[in-house]
Amino acid sequence: FPNPVNDQFYITCDLNEGPAVLVVLYDILGNEVYSKVCIKDGQIAVDTENRLSPGTYLVTASSDDKFYKRKLVIASQ
């Protein structure tokens, strides 16, 4: 959330309580456009720093034993 997003969004999901979560964004063609290892503290904040063009993306988050994916819309500014 929020969705659509302008520059920062949050992921709330039931991932492993390990120290890190890998977050990857893919564009509509399946190209990786953003990836970062986030330290989890109950909620994962992802700051795209206005580097993404408006459009639809697939966001994935994974830990040691779980995987999460959702569609994300980047709004025009």
Tab-separated table of C-alpha atoms in Angstrom:
chain	number	residue	atom	x	y	z
A	1	PHE	CA	0.000	0.000	0.000
A	2	PRO	CA	-0.713	2.572	-1.254
A	3	ASN	CA	-1.668	1.360	-4.722
A	4	PRO	CA	-1.325	3.321	-6.995
A	5	VAL	CA	1.925	4.705	-5.621
A	6	ASN	CA	4.084	7.732	-6.425
A	7	ASP	CA	7.494	7.129	-4.823
A	8	GLN	CA	7.298	4.914	-1.726
A	9	PHE	CA	5.171	1.925	-0.821
A	10	TYR	CA	4.912	-0.580	2.020
A	11	ILE	CA	4.572	-4.353	1.984
A	12	THR	CA	2.714	-6.044	4.802
A	13	CYS	CA	2.930	-9.806	4.476
A	14	ASP	CA	3.503	-12.942	6.503
A	15	LEU	CA	7.139	-13.680	5.660
A	16	ASN	CA	9.734	-15.509	7.703
A	17	GLU	CA	10.874	-13.634	10.782
A	18	GLY	CA	14.442	-13.701	9.481
A	19	PRO	CA	16.483	-10.511	9.346
A	20	ALA	CA	16.155	-9.727	5.628
A	21	VAL	CA	13.652	-9.787	2.790
A	22	LEU	CA	14.521	-9.510	-0.905
A	23	VAL	CA	12.180	-7.147	-2.766
A	24	VAL	CA	12.213	-7.163	-6.593
A	25	LEU	CA	10.080	-5.179	-9.038
A	26	TYR	CA	9.512	-6.358	-12.609
A	27	ASP	CA	8.050	-4.306	-15.428
A	28	ILE	CA	5.206	-5.568	-17.598
A	29	LEU	CA	7.725	-7.293	-19.921
A	30	GLY	CA	9.335	-9.231	-17.054
A	31	ASN	CA	12.496	-7.111	-16.843
A	32	GLU	CA	13.896	-6.535	-13.353
A	33	VAL	CA	13.788	-2.791	-12.695
A	34	TYR	CA	14.459	-2.612	-8.953
A	35	SER	CA	15.843	-4.908	-6.300
A	36	LYS	CA	16.875	-4.396	-2.718
A	37	VAL	CA	17.413	-6.434	0.416
A	38	CYS	CA	15.308	-4.877	3.167
A	39	ILE	CA	15.683	-5.444	6.863
A	40	LYS	CA	12.247	-6.485	8.066
A	41	ASP	CA	10.625	-4.810	11.047
A	42	GLY	CA	7.056	-5.971	10.613
A	43	GLN	CA	6.511	-3.788	7.562
A	44	ILE	CA	8.792	-3.371	4.568
A	45	ALA	CA	9.222	0.163	3.174
A	46	VAL	CA	10.356	0.351	-0.445
A	47	ASP	CA	11.503	3.731	-1.759
A	48	THR	CA	11.787	3.790	-5.547
A	49	GLU	CA	13.181	7.363	-5.449
A	50	ASN	CA	10.997	8.376	-8.404
A	51	ARG	CA	13.027	6.073	-10.681
A	52	LEU	CA	10.064	4.164	-12.084
A	53	SER	CA	7.958	5.258	-15.038
A	54	PRO	CA	4.189	5.261	-14.598
A	55	GLY	CA	2.735	1.848	-15.352
A	56	THR	CA	2.018	-1.609	-13.973
A	57	TYR	CA	4.684	-3.655	-12.205
A	58	LEU	CA	4.930	-6.975	-10.403
A	59	VAL	CA	6.431	-6.665	-6.924
A	60	THR	CA	7.835	-9.756	-5.230
A	61	ALA	CA	9.166	-10.185	-1.717
A	62	SER	CA	10.837	-13.338	-0.454
A	63	SER	CA	12.444	-14.603	2.695
A	64	ASP	CA	13.994	-17.957	3.559
A	65	ASP	CA	10.761	-19.923	3.277
A	66	LYS	CA	7.980	-17.730	1.852
A	67	PHE	CA	7.202	-15.797	-1.310
A	68	TYR	CA	4.824	-12.875	-1.861
A	69	LYS	CA	3.782	-11.205	-5.123
A	70	ARG	CA	1.308	-8.518	-6.094
A	71	LYS	CA	0.579	-6.203	-8.971
A	72	LEU	CA	1.564	-2.566	-8.352
A	73	VAL	CA	0.557	0.549	-10.276
A	74	ILE	CA	2.934	3.520	-10.403
A	75	ALA	CA	0.852	6.686	-10.875
A	76	SER	CA	1.918	9.604	-13.016
A	77	GLN	CA	3.102	12.585	-11.011
